[in-house]
PDB file of C-alpha atoms and ligand atoms in Angstrom:
ATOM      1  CA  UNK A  33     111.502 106.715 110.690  1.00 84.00           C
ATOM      2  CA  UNK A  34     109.110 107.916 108.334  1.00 93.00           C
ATOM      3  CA  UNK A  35     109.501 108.041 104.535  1.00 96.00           C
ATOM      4  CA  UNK A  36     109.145 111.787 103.545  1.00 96.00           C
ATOM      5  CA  UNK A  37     110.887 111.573 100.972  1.00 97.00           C
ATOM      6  CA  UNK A  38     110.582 109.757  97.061  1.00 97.00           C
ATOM      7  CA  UNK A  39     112.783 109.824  94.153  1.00 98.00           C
ATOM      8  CA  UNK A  40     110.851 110.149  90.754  1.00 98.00           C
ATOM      9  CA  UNK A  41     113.453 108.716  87.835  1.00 97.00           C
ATOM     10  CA  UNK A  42     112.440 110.540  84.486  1.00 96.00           C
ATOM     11  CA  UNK A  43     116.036 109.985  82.451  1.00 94.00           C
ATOM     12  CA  UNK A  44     115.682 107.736  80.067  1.00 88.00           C
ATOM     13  CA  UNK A  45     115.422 108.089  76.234  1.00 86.00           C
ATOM     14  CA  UNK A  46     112.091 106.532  76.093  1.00 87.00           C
ATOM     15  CA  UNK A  47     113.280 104.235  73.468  1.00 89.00           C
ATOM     16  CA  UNK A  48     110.630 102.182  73.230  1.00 90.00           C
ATOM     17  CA  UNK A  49     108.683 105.303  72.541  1.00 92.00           C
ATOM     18  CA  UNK A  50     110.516 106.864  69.562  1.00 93.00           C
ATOM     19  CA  UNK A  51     109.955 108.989  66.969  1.00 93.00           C
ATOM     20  CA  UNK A  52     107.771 111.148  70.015  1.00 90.00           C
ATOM     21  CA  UNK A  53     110.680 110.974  72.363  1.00 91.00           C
ATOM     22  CA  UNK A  54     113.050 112.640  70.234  1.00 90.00           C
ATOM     23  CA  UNK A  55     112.197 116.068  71.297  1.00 91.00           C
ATOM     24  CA  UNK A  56     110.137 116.171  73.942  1.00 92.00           C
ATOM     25  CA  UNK A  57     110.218 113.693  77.783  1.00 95.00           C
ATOM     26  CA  UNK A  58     107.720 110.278  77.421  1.00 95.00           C
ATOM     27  CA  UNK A  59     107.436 111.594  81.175  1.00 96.00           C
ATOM     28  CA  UNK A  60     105.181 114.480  79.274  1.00 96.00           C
ATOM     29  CA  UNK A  61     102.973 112.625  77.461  1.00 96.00           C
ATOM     30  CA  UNK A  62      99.034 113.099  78.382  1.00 97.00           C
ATOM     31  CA  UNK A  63      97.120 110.332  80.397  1.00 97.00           C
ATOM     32  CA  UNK A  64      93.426 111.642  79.574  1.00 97.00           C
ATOM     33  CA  UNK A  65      94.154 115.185  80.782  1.00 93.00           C
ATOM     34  CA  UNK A  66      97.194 115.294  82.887  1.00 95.00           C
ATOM     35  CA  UNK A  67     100.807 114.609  81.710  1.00 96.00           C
ATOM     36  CA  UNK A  68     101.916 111.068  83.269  1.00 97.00           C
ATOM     37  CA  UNK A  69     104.953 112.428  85.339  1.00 96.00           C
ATOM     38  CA  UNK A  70     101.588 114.700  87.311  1.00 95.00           C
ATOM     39  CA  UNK A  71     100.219 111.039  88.380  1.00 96.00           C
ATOM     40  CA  UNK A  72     103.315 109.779  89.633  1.00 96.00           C
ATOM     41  CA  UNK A  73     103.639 113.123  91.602  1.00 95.00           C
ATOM     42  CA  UNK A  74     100.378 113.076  93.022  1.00 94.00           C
ATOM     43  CA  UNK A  75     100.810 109.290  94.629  1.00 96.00           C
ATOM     44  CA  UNK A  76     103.915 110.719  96.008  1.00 95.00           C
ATOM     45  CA  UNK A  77     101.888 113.346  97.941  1.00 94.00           C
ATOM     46  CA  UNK A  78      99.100 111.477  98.336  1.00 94.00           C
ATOM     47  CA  UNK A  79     100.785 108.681 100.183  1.00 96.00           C
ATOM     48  CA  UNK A  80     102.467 111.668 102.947  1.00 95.00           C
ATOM     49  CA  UNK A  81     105.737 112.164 100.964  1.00 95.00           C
ATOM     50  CA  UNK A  82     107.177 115.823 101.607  1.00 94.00           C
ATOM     51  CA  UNK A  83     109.601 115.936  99.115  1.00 95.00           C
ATOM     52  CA  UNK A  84     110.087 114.946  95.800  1.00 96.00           C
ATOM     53  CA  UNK A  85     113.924 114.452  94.189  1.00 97.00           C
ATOM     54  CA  UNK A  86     113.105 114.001  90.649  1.00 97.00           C
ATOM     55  CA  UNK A  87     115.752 112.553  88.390  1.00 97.00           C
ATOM     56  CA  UNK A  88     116.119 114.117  84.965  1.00 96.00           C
ATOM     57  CA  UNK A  89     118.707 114.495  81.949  1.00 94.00           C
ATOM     58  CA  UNK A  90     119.786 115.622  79.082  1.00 91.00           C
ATOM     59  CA  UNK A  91     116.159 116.915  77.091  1.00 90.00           C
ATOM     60  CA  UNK A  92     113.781 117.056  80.270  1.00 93.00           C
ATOM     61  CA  UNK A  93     113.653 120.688  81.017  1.00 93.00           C
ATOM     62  CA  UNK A  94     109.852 120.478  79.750  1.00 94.00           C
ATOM     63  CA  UNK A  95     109.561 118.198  83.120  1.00 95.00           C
ATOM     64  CA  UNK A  96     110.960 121.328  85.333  1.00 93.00           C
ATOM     65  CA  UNK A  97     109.253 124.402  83.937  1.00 91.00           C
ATOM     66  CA  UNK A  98     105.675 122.333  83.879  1.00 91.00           C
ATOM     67  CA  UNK A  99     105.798 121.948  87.538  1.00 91.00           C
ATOM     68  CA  UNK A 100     107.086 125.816  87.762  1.00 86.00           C
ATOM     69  CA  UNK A 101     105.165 128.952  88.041  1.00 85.00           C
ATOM     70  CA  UNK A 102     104.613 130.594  85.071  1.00 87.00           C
ATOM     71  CA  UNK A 103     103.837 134.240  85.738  1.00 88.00           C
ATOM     72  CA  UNK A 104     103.191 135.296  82.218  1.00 89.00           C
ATOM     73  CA  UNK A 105     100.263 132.509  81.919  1.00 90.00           C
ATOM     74  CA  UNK A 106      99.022 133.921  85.136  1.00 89.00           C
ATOM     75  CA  UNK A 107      98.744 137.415  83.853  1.00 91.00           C
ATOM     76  CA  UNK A 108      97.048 136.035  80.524  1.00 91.00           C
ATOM     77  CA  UNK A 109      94.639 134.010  81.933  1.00 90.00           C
ATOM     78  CA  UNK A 110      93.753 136.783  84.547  1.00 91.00           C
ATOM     79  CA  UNK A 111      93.527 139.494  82.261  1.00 93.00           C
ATOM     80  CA  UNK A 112      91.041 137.164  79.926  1.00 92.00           C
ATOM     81  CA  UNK A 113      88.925 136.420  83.383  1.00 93.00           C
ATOM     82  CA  UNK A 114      89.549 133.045  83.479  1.00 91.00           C
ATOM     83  CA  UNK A 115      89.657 132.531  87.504  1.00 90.00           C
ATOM     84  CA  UNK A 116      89.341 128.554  87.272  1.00 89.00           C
ATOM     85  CA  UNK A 117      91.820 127.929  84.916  1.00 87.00           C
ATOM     86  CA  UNK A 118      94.419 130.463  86.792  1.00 87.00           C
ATOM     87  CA  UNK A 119      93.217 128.664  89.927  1.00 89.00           C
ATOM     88  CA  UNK A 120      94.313 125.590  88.605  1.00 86.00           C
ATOM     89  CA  UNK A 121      97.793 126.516  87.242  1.00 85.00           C
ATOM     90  CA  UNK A 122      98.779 128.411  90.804  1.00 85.00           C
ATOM     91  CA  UNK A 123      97.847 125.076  92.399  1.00 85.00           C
ATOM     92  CA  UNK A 124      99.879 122.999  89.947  1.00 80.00           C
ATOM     93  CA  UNK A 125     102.825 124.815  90.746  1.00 80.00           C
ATOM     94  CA  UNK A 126     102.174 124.750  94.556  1.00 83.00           C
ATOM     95  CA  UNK A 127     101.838 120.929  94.344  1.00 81.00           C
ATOM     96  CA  UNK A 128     105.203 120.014  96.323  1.00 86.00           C
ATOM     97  CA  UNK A 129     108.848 120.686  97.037  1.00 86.00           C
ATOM     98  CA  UNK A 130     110.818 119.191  93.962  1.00 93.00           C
ATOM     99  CA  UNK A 131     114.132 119.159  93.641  1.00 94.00           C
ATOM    100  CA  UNK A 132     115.890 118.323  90.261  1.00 96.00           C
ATOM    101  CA  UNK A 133     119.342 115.822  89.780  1.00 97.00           C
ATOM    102  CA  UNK A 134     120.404 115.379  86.291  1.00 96.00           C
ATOM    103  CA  UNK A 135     122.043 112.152  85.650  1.00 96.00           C
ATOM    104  CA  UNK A 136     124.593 112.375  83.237  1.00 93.00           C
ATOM    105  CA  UNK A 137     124.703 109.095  81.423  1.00 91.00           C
ATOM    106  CA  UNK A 138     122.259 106.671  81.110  1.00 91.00           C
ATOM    107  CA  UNK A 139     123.889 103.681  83.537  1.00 94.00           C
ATOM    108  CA  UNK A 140     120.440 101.932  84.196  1.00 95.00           C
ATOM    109  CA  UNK A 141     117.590 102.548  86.974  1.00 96.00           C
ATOM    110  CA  UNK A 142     120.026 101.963  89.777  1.00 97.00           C
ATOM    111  CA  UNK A 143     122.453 104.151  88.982  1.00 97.00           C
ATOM    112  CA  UNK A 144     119.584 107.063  88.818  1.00 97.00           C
ATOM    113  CA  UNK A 145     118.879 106.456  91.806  1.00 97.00           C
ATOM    114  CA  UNK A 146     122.234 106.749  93.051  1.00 97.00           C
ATOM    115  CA  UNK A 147     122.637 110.147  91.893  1.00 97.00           C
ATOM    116  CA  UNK A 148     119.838 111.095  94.492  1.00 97.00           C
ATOM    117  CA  UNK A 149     122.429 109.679  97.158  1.00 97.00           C
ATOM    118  CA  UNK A 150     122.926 113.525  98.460  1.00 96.00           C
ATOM    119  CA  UNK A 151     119.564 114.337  98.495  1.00 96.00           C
ATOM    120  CA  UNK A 152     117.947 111.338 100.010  1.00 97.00           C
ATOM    121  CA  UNK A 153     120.579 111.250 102.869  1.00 95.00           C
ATOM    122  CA  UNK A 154     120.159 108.820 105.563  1.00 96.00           C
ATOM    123  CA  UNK A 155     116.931 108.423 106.059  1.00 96.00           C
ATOM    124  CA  UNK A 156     114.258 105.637 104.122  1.00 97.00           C
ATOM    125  CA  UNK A 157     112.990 107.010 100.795  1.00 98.00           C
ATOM    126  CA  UNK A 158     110.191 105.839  98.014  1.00 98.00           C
ATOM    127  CA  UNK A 159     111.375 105.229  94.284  1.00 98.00           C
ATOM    128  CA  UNK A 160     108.420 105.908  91.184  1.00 98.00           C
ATOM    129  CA  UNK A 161     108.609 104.897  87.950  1.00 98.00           C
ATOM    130  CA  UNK A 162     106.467 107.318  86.285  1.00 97.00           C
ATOM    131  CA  UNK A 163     105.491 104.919  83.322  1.00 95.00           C
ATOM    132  CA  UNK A 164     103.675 102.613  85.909  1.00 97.00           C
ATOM    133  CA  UNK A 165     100.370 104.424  86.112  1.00 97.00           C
ATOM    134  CA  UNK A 166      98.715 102.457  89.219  1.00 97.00           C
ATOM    135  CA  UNK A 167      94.640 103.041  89.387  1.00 96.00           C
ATOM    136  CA  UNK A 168      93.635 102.034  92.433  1.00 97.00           C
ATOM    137  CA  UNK A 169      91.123 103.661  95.608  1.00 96.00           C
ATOM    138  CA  UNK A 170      94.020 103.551  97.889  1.00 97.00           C
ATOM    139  CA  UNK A 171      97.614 105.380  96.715  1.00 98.00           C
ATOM    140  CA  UNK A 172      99.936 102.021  95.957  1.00 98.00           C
ATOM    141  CA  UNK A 173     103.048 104.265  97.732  1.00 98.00           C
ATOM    142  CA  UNK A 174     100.230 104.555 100.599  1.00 98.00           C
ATOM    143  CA  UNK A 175      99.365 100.803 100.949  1.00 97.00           C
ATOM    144  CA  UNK A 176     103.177 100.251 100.816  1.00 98.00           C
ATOM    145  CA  UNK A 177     104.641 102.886 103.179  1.00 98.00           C
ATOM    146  CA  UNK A 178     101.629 101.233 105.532  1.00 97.00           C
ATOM    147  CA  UNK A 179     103.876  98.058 105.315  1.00 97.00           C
ATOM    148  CA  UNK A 180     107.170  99.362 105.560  1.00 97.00           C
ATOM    149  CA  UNK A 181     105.971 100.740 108.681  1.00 96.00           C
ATOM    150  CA  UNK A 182     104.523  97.592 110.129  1.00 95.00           C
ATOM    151  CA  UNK A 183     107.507  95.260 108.908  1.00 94.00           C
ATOM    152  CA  UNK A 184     110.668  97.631 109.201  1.00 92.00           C
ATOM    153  CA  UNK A 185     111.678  96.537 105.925  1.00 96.00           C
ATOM    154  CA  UNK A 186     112.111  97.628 102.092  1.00 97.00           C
ATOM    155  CA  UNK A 187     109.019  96.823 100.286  1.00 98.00           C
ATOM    156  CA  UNK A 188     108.918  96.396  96.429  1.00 98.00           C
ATOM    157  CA  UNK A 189     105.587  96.595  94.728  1.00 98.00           C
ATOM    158  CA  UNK A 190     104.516  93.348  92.686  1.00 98.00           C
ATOM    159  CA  UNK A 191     102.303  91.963  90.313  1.00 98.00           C
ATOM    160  CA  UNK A 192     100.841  88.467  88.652  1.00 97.00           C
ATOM    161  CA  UNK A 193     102.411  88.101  85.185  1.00 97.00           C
ATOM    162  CA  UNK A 194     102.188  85.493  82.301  1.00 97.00           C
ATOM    163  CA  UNK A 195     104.922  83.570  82.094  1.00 96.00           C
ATOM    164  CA  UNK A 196     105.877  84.945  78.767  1.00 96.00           C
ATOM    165  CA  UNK A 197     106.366  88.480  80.515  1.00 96.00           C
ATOM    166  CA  UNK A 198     108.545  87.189  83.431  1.00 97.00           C
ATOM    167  CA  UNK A 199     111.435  88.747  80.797  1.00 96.00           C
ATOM    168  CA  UNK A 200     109.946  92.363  80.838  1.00 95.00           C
ATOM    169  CA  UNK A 201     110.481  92.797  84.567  1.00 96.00           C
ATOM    170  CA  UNK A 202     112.249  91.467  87.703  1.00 96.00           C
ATOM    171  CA  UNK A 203     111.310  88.508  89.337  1.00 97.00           C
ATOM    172  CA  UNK A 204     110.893  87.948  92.796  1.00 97.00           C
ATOM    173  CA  UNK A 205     111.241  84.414  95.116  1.00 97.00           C
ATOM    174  CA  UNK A 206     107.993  84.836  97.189  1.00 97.00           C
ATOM    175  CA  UNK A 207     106.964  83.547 101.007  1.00 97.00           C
ATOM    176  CA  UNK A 208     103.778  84.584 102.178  1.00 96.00           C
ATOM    177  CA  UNK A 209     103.912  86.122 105.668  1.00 96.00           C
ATOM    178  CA  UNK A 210     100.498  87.898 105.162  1.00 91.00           C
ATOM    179  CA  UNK A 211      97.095  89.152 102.956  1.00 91.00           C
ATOM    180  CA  UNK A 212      99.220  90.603 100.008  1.00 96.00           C
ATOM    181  CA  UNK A 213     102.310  90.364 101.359  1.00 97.00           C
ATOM    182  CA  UNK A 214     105.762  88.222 101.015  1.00 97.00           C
ATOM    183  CA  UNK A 215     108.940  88.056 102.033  1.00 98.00           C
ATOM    184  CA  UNK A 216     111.101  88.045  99.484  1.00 98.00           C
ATOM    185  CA  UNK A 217     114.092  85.133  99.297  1.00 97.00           C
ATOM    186  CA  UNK A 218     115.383  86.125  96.207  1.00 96.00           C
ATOM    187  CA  UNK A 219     115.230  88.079  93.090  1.00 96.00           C
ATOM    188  CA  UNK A 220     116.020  88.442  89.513  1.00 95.00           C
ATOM    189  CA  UNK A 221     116.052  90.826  86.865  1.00 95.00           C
ATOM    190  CA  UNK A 222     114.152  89.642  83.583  1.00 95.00           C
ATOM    191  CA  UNK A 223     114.674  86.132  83.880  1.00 96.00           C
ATOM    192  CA  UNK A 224     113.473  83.979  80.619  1.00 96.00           C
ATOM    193  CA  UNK A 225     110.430  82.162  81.760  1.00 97.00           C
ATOM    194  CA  UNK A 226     111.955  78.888  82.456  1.00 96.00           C
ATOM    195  CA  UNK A 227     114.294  80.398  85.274  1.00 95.00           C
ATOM    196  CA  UNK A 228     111.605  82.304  86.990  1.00 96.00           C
ATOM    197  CA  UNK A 229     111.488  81.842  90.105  1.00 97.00           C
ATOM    198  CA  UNK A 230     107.664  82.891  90.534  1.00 97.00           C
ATOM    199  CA  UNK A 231     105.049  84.782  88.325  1.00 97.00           C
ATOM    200  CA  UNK A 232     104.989  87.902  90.327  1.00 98.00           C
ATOM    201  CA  UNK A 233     106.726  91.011  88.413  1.00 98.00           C
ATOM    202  CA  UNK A 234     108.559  94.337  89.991  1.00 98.00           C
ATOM    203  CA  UNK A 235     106.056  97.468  89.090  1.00 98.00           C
ATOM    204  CA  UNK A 236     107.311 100.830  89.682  1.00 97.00           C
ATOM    205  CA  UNK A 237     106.725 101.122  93.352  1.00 98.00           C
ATOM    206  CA  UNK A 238     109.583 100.847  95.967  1.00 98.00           C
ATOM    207  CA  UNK A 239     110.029 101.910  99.870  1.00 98.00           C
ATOM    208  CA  UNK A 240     114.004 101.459 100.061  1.00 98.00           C
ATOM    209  CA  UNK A 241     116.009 102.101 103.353  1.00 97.00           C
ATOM    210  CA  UNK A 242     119.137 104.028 102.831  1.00 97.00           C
ATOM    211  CA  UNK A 243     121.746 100.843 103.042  1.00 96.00           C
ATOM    212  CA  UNK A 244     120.527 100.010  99.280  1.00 97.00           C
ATOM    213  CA  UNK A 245     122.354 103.231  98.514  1.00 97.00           C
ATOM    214  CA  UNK A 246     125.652 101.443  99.176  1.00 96.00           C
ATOM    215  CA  UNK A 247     124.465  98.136  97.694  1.00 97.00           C
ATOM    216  CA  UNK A 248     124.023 100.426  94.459  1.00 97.00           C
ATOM    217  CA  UNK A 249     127.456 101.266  94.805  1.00 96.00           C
ATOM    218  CA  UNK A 250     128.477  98.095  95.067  1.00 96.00           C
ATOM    219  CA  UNK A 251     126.722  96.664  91.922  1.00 96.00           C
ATOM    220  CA  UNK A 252     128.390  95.798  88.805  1.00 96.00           C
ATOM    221  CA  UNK A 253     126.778  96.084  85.485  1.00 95.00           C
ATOM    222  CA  UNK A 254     124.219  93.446  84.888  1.00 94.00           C
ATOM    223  CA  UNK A 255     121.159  92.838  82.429  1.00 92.00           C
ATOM    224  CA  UNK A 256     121.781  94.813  79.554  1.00 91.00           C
ATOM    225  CA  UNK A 257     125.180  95.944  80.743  1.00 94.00           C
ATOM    226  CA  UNK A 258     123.688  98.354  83.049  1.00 95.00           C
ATOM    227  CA  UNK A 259     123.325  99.072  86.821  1.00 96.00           C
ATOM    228  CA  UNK A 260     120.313  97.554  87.731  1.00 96.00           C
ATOM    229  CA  UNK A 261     118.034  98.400  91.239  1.00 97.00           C
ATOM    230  CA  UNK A 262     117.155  94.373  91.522  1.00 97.00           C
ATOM    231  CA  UNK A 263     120.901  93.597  91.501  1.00 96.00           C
ATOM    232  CA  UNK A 264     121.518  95.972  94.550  1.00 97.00           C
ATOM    233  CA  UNK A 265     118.170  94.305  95.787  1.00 97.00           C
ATOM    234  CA  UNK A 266     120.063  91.018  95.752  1.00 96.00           C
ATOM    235  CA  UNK A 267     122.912  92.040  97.492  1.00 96.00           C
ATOM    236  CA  UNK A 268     121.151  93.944 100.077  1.00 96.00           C
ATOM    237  CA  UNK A 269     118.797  90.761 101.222  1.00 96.00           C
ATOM    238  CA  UNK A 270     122.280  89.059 102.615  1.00 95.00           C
ATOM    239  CA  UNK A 271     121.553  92.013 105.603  1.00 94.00           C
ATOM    240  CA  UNK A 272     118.110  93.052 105.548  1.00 96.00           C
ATOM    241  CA  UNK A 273     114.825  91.255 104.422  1.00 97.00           C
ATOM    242  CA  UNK A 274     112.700  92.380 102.207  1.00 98.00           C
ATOM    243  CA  UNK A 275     108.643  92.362 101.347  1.00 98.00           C
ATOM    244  CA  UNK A 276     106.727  92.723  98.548  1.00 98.00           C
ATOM    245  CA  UNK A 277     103.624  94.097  98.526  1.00 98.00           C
ATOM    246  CA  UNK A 278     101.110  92.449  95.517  1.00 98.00           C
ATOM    247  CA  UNK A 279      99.065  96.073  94.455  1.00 97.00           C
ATOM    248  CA  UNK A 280      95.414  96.361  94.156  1.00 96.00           C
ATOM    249  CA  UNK A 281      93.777  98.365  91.947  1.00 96.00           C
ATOM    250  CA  UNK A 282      95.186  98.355  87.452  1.00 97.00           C
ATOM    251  CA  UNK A 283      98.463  98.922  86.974  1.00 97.00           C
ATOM    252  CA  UNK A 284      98.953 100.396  83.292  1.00 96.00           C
ATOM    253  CA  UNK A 285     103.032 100.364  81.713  1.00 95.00           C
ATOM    254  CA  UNK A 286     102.183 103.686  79.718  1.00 96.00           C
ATOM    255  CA  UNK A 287     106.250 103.042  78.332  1.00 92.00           C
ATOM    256  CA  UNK A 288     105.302 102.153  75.220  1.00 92.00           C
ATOM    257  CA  UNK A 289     102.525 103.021  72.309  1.00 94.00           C
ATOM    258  CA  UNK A 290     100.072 100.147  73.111  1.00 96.00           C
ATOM    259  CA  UNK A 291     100.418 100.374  76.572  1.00 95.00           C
ATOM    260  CA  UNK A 292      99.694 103.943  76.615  1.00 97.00           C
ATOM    261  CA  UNK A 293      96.515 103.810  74.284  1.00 97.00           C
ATOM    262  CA  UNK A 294      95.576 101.502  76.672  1.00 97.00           C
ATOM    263  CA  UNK A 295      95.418 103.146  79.572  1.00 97.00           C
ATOM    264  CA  UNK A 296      94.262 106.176  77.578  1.00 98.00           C
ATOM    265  CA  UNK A 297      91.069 104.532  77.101  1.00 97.00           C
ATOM    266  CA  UNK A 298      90.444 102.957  80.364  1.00 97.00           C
ATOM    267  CA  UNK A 299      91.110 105.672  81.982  1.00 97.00           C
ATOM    268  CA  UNK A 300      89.596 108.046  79.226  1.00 98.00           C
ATOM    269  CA  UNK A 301      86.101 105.688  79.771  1.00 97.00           C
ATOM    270  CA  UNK A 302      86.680 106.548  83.616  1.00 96.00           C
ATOM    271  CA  UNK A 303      86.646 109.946  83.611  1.00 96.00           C
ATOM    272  CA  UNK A 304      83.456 111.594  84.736  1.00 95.00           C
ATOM    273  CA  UNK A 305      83.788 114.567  82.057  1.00 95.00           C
ATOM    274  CA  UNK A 306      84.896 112.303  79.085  1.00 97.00           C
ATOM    275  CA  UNK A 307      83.654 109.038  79.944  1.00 97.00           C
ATOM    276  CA  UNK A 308      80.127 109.034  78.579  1.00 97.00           C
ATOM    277  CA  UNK A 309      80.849 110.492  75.016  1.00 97.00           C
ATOM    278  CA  UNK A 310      83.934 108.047  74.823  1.00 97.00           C
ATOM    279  CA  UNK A 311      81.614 105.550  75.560  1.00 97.00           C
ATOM    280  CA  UNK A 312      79.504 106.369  72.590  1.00 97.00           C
ATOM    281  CA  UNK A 313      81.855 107.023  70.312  1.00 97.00           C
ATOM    282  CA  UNK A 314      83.851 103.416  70.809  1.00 95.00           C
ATOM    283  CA  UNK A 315      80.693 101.728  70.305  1.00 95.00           C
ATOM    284  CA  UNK A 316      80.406 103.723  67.147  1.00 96.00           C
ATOM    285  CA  UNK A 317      83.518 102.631  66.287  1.00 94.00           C
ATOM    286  CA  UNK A 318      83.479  98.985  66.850  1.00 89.00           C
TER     287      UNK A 318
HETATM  288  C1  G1P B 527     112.588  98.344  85.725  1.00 80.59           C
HETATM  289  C2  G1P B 527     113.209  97.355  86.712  1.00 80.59           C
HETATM  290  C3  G1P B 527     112.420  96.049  86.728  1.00 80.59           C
HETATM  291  C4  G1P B 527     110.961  96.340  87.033  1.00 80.59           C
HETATM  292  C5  G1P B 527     110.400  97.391  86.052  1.00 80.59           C
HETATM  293  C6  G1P B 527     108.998  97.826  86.469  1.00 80.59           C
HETATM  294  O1  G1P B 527     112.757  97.822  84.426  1.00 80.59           O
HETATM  295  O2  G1P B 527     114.566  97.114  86.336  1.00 80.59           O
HETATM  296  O3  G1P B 527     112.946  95.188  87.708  1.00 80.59           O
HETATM  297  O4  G1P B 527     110.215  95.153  86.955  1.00 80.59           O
HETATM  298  O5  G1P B 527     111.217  98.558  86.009  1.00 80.59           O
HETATM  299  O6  G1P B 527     108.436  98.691  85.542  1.00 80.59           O
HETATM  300  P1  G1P B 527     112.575  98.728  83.100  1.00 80.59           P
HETATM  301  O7  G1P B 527     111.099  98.747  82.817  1.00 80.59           O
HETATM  302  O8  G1P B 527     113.116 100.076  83.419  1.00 80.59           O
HETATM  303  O9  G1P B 527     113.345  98.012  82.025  1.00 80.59           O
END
């Protein structure tokens, strides 16, 4: 069946972002010139997904009306003559069918994605965690939904860590079947370094079938006393198998300060209209 659907979670507080996340969604937050939730978006229709069920809460309405069509700015910026800008905001809003599920308290990543249950249905789906910016030539969600197709199986998108980091992330049991992929035997969520089971990190990227949804259900609080997707994962691999696909390209976590100024400037240095005066001015600067 093919995945035509993908579930975008943007609920959290965005702690590790705070004071900025107090009023408005980390989701919002620019990457060069685009807000980061636009990226994740755009590898969602990039990589043939039809719909998009985007998971909000409490303080994300900024998320919704961006992606909306804003007739007043359309009458502005026609009246002032500006055809490429109004060009640009009329495609923005024509981007995709998105659909909008609030959830209601923050019970961890897996329990967002169970309040898409409705939505997704019966059918597989793709899960994007907007503060994973991947960079690459081909869409990550592409590259992966190219797998699920070949394998008939979940595939979880994974990276080389240190071994300091294997606590930032979950940690998957690796067996090579192929170039960048593995079966996965097991997997844990933010194991300290010494119970790792491998160096190779979750990122943000998931092709799920539609059984994890009652895996979810069937998860108890873990890590942090909440739901967690890698838990489900776990129970899930007793009927299905699962691969992991290791993702080309830079993967940025724009989730925090650093990480964000980080991708900023690589990104920033990247860009055909800002790249060469960046340039310049870093050097100044260093
Ligand atoms: C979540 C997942 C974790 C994964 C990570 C990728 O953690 O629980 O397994 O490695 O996303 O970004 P979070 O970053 O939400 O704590």
């Amino acid at each position: 069946m093919r995945v035509r659907k993908a579930v975008i979670t943007a609920a959290g507080y965005g702690t590790r972002f705070l004071p900025v996340t107090r009023s408005q969604p980390k989701e919002m937050l620019p990457l060069v010139n685009k807000p980061l939730i636009q990226y994740a978006v755009e590898e969602a229709i990039n990589s043939g997904i039809e719909q998009v069920i985007m998971v909000t809460a409490m303080g994300k309405r900024a998320i919704e009306d961006y992606f909306d069509r804003s007739f007043e700015l359309e009458y502005f910026l026609e009246r002032k003559g500006q055809a490429v800008l109004l060009k640009q905001m009329q495609e923005l809003s024509a981007l995709v069918d998105i659909c909008y599920v609030r959830q209601k308290e923050q019970l961890g990543l897996g329990n967002a994605i169970f309040t898409a249950r409705d939505i997704v249905g019966n059918e597989p789906f793709a899960v994007i965690l907007p503060d994973d910016i991947i960079d690459s030539v081909v869409p990550c969600l592409k590259s992966m939904v190219n797998v699920y197709e070949r394998y008939g199986a979940g595939v979880l998108a994974v990276e080389k860590v240190s071994s300091e980091d294997t606590r930032k992330y979950g940690i998957i049991e690796p067996a090579r079947v192929g170039r960048r992929v593995n079966r996965i035997l097991s997997l844990v969520e933010k194991p300290e370094p010494a119970r790792a089971p491998s160096r190779l990190a979750i990122v943000g990227r998931y092709v799920l079938n539609p059984e994890i949804l009652d895996a979810i259900r069937a998860t108890k609080p873990g890590k942090g006393g909440e739901i967690q997707l890698t838990d489900a994962l776990e129970i899930l691999l007793d009927r299905q198998k699962l691969y992991a696909f290791t993702l080309e390209g830079t993967r940025y976590d724009t989730g925090t300060p650093l990480g964000w100024l980080k991708a900023n400037m690589a990104m920033g240095l990247k860009s055909q209209e800002y790249g060469p005066e960046l340039r310049k001015y870093l050097q100044k600067l260093l």
